Coordinates of C-alpha atoms in Angstrom, one line a residue:
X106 CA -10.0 32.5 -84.4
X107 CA -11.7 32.2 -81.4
X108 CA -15.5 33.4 -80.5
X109 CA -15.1 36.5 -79.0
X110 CA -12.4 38.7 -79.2
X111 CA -13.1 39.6 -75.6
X112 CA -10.6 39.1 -72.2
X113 CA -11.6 36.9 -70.0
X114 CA -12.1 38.6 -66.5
X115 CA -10.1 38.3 -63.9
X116 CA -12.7 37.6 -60.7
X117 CA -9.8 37.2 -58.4
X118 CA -5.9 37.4 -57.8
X119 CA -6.0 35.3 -54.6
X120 CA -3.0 33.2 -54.5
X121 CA -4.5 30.5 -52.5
X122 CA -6.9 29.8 -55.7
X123 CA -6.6 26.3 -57.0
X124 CA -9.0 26.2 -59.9
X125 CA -9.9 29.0 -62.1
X126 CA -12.1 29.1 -64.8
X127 CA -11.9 31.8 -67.3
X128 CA -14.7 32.2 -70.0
X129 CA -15.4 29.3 -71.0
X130 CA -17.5 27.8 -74.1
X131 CA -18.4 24.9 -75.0
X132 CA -20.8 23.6 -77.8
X133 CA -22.9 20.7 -78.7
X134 CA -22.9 20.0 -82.4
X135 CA -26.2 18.0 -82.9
X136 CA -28.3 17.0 -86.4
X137 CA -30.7 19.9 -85.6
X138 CA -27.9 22.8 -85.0
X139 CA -25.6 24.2 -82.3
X140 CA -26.2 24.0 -78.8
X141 CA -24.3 26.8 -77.4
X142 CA -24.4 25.2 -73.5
X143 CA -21.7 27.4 -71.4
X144 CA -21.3 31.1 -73.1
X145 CA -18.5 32.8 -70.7
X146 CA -18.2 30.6 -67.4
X147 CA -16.4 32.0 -64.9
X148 CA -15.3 30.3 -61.6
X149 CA -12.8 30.5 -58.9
X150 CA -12.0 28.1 -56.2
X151 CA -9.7 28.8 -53.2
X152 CA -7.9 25.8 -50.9
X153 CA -10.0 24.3 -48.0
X154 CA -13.4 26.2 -49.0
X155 CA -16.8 25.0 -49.7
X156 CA -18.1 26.6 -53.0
X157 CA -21.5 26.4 -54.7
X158 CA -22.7 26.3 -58.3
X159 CA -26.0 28.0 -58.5
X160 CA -29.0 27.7 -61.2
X161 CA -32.0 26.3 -62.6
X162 CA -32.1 23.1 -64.5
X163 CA -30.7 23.6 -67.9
X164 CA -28.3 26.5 -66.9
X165 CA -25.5 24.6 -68.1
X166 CA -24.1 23.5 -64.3
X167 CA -23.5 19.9 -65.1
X168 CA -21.3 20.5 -68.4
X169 CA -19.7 22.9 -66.7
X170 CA -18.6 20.5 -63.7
X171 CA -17.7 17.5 -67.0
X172 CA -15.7 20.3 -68.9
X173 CA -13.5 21.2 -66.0
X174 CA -12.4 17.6 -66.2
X175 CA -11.8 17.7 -69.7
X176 CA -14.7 15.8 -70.4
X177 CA -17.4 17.9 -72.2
X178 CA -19.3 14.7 -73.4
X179 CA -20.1 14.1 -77.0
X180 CA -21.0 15.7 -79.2
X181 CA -19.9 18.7 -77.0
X182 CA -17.2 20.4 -77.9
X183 CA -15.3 23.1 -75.7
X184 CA -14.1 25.8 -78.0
X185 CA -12.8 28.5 -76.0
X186 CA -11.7 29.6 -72.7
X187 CA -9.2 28.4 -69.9
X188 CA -9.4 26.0 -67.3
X189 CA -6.2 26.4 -64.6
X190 CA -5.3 23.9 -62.0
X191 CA -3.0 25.3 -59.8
X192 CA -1.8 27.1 -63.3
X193 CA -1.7 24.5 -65.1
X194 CA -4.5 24.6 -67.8
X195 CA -6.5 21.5 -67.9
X196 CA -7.4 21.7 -71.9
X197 CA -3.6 21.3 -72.2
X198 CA -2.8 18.7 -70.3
X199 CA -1.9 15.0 -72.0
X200 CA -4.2 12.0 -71.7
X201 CA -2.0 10.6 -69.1
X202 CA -1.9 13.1 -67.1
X203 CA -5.8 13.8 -67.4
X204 CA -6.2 10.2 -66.1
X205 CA -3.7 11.2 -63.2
X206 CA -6.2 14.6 -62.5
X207 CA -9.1 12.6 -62.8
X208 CA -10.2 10.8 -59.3
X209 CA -7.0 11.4 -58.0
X210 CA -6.5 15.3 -57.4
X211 CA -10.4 16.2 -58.5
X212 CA -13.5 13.7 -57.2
X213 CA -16.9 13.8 -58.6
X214 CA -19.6 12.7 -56.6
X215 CA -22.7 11.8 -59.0
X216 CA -26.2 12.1 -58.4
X217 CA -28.1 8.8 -58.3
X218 CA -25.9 6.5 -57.3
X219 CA -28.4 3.3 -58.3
X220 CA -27.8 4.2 -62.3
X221 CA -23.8 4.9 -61.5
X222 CA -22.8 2.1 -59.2
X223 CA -22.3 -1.3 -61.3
X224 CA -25.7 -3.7 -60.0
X225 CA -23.5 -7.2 -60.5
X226 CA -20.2 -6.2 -58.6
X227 CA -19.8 -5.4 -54.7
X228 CA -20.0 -2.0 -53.7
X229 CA -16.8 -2.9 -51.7
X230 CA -15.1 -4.0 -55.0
X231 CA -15.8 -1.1 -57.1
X232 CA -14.2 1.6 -54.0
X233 CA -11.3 -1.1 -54.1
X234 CA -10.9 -0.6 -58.2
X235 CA -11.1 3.0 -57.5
X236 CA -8.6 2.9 -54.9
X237 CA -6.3 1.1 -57.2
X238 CA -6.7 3.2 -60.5
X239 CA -4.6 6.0 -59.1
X240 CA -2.4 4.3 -56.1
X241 CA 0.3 1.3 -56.1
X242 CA -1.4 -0.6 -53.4
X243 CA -1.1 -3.9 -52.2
X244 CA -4.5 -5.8 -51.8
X245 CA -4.2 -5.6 -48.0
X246 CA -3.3 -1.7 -48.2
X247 CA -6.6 -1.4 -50.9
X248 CA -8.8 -3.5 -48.6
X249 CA -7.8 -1.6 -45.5
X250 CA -8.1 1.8 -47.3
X251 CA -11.6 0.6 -48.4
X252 CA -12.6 -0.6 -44.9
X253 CA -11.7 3.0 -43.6
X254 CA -13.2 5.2 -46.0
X255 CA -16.6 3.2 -45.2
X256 CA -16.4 3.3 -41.2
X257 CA -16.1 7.2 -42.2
X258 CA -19.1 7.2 -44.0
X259 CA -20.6 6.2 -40.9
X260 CA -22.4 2.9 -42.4
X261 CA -23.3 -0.3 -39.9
X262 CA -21.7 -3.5 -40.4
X263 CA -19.1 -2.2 -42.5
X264 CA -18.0 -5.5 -44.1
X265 CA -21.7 -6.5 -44.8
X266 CA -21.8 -3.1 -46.3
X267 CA -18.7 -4.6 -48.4
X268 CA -20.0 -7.4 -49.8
X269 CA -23.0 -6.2 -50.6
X270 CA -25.1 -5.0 -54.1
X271 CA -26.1 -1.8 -55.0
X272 CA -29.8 -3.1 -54.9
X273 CA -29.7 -4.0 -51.5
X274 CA -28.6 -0.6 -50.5
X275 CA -31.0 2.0 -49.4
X276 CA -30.9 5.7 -51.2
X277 CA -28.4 7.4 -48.6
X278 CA -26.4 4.1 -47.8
X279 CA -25.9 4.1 -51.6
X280 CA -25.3 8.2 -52.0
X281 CA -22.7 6.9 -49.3
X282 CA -21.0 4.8 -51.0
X283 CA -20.3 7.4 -53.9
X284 CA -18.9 9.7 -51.7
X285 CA -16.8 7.1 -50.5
X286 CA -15.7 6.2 -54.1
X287 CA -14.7 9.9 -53.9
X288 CA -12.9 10.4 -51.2
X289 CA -11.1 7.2 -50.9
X290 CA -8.1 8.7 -52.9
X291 CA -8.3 11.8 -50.6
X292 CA -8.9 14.2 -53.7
X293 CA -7.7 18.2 -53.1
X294 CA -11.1 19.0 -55.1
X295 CA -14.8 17.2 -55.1
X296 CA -17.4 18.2 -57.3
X297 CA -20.3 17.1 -56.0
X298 CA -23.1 17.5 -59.1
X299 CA -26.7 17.9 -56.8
X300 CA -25.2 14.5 -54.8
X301 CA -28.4 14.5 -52.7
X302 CA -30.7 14.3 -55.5
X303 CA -34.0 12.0 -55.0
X304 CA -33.0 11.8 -50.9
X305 CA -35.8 13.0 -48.7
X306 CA -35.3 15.9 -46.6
X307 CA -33.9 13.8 -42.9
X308 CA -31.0 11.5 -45.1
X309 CA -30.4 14.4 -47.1
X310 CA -29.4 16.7 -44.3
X311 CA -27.0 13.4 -42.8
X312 CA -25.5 13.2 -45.9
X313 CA -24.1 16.6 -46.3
X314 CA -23.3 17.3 -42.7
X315 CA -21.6 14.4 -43.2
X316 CA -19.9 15.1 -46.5
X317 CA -19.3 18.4 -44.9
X318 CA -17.7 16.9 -41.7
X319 CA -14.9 15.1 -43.8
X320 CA -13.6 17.9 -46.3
X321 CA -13.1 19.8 -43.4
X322 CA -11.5 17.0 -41.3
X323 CA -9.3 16.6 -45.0
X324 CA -8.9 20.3 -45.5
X325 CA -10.5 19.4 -49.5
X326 CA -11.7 22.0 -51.3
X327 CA -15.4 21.3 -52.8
X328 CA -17.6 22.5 -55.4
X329 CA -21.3 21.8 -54.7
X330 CA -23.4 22.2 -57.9
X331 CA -27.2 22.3 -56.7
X332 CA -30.4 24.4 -57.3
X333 CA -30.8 25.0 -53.6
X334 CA -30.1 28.2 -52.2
X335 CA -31.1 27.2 -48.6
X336 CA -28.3 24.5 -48.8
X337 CA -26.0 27.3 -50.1
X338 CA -26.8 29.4 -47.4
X339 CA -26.2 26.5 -44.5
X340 CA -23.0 25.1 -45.8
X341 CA -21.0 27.2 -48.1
X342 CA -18.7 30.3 -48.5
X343 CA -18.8 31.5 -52.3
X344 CA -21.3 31.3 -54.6
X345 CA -21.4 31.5 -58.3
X346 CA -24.8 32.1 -60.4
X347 CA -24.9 30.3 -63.5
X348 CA -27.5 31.4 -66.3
X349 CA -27.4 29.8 -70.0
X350 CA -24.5 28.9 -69.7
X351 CA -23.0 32.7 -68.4
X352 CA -21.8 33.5 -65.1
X353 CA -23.9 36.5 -64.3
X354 CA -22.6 36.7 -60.3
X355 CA -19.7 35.7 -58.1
X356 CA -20.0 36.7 -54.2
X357 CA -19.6 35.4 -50.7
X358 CA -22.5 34.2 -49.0
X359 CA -23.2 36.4 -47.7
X360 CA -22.7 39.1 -49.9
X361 CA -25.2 37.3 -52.5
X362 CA -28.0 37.1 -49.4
X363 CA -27.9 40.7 -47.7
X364 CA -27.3 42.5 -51.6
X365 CA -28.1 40.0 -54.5
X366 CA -27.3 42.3 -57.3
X367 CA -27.9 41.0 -61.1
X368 CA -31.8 40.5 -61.4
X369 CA -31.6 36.5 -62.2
X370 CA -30.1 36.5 -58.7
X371 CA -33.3 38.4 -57.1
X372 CA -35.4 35.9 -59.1
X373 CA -33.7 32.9 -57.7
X374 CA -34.0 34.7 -54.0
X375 CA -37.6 35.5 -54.5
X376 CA -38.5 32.4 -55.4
X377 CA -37.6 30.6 -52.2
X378 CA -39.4 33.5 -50.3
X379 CA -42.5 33.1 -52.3
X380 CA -42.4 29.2 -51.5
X381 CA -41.3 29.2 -47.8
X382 CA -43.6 32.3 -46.9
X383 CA -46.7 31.1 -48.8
X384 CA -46.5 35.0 -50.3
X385 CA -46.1 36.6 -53.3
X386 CA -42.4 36.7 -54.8
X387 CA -40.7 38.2 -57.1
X388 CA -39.7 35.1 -59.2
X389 CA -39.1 35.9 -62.3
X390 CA -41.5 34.9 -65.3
X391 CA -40.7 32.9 -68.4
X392 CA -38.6 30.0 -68.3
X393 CA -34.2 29.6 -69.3
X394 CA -33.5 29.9 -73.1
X395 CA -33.1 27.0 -75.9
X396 CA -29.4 27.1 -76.3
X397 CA -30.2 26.3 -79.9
X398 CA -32.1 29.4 -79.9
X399 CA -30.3 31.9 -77.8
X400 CA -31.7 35.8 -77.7
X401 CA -29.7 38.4 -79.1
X402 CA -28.2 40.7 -76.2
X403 CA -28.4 40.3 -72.8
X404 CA -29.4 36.1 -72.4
X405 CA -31.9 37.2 -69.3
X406 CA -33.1 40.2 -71.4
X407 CA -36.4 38.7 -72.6
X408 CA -37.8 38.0 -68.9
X409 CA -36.2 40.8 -66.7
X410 CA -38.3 43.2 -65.2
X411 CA -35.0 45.6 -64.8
X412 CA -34.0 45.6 -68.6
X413 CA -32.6 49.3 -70.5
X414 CA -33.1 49.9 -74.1
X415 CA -28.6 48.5 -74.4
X416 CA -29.7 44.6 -73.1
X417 CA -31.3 43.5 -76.1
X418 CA -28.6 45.3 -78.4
X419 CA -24.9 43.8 -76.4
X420 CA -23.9 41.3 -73.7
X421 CA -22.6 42.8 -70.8
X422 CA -19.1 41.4 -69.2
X423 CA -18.6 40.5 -65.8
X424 CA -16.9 43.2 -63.8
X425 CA -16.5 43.7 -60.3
X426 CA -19.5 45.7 -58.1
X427 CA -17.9 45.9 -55.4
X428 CA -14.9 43.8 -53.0
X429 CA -15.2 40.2 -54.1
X430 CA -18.6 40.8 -55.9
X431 CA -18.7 40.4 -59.3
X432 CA -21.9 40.8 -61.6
X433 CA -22.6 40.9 -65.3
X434 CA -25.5 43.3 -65.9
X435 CA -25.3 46.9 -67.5
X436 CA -27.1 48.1 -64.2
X437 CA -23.4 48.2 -62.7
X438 CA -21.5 48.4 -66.0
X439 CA -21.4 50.1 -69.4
X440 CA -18.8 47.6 -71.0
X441 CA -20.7 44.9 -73.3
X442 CA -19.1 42.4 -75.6
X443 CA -19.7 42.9 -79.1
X444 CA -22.6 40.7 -80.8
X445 CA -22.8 39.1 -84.3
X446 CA -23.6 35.5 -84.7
X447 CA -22.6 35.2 -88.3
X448 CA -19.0 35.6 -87.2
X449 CA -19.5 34.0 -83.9
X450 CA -20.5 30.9 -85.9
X451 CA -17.9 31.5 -88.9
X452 CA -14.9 31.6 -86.5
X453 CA -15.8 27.9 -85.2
X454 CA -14.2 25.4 -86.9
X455 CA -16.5 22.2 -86.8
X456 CA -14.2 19.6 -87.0
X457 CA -11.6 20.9 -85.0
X458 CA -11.8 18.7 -81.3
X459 CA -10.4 21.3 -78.8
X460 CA -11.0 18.5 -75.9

């Protein structure tokens, strides 16, 4: 049985879509109970376009990003939903052919590239055992591909850069070289999970014109998961919302900037109004949920300022608002999912490893 006897929503029938996810759950079974991490994630990603992640820390964006790679991370366990690559859903898929997706036909660029690069091998090594991991290359063809992908990254002295340690690497040189890591096996998908993290605000800007730059240049499609709307705003085409774990929105750009329309949405909005104007926003008060400790209803409903008497009673679904603009509030919908965690929790089976 699975959680909810719900459909999942379809947010688009574009057939130039190469990765949709549809409702999507996936729990952490810990000592002190059930963290319920993504509750419904919905996301849709067309060929050649730039699309954001959106939410606060602890919204769930970075299991999200894990899970559509089939790795969840232990002890998290994904227990319902779909997860189609051109069609093909990854929770299906073999191991082999999971290690075939993975680096190969869907990067992921990680934040912090100091803790993820290794500190005893060359930086020009580990691109060359990435390189090799997914292609039949000789060790001229690896060394040449490696070469390439760093004179793209636009680094000096490209075979110092080579030969050198993660240590002796500034920040960006280093974010660099994880993009590089990335790309080098010219992936049709990147996830890049907040990739300019810890960069100040000049190498950050170079680093994702830059990144930028070469997925058009590639025509990749790329999935930037960050908190920052303004970076949204300069680089990107769709946007999905992410709250506890719940897509709550789905629009262009520009859609989500001239008519934000679930209230989490204005929150995030007023927020960067209230910090770039020096003014008063409209951020909203409170902070995310304990996914241990989820609230019944609605998952904003205990700190929005636009809640009815229904939010605290069902869950709303995600339903389209208007063209290409989905939202998941009862302010633009009447349909709700039923609620009752005692069969929510009873149709789980814990020792059943979906992925």
């Amino acid at each position: 049985m699975q959680p909810m006897d719900s459909k999942p929503t379809e947010v688009i029938t574009d057939t130039n879509q190469i990765l949709q996810v549809k409702n999507l759950h996936v729990y952490f079974y810990t000592s002190q109970g059930v963290a319920k991490v993504i509750n419904g994630f919905d996301l849709v990603i067309g060929h050649g376009e730039m699309s954001a992640l959106v939410g606060e820390s602890g919204s769930g964006k970075t299991v999200a990003a894990w899970s559509i790679l089939g790795l969840p991370r232990l002890p998290g366990k994904i227990i319902e939903g779909e997860i189609n690559w051109h069609g093909e859903n990854i929770l299906n898929m073999s191991p082999d052919r999971l290690r075939r997706l993975r680096g190969k036909e869907i990067g992921l660029i990680l934040s912090n590239p100091t803790s993820c690069l290794h500190p005893f091998i060359k930086v020009g090594e580990q691109i060359k055992a990435v390189c090799n991991a997914h292609n039949q290359n000789s060790k001229d063809e690896a060394l040449k591909s490696t070469l390439e992908i760093l004179s793209a990254m636009r680094l000096p002295d490209t075979k110092r850069i080579f030969n050198s340690y993660v240590y002796e690497l500034s920040g960006g040189m280093a974010q660099r070289i994880m993009i590089a890591m990335t790309l080098v096996n010219s992936p049709e998908l990147i996830l890049a999970d907040d990739s300019t993290n810890g960069l100040d605000v000049t190498i950050q800007r170079q680093v994702l014109d830059l990144t930028n730059e070469l997925i058009q240049q590639r025509n990749t499609s790329a999935l930037m998961i960050t908190h920052d709307l303004g970076v949204v705003a300069q680089y990107c085409r769709n946007v999905t919302i992410i709250y506890a774990g719940q897509t709550v929105e789905i629009a262009s750009v520009k859609q989500l900037f001239q008519n934000p329309l679930h209230p989490y949405t204005k929150g995030l909005l007023g927020s960067i109004r209230s910090v770039s104007l020096r003014v008063q926003g409209k951020s909203l008060p409170g902070i995310a949920p304990n996914p241990k400790e989820l609230p019944s209803g609605c998952y904003l409903q205990p700190r929005c300022p636009a809640r009815l008497p229904k939010c605290s009673q069902g869950r709303p679904i995600l339903q389209q608002a208007e063209p290409g603009h989905f939202v998941r509030c009862f302010r633009y919908s009447d349909a709700e999912l039923p609620v009752d965690e005692k069969v929510l929790s009873s149709s789980i089976d814990l020792n059943k490893e979906i992925v």
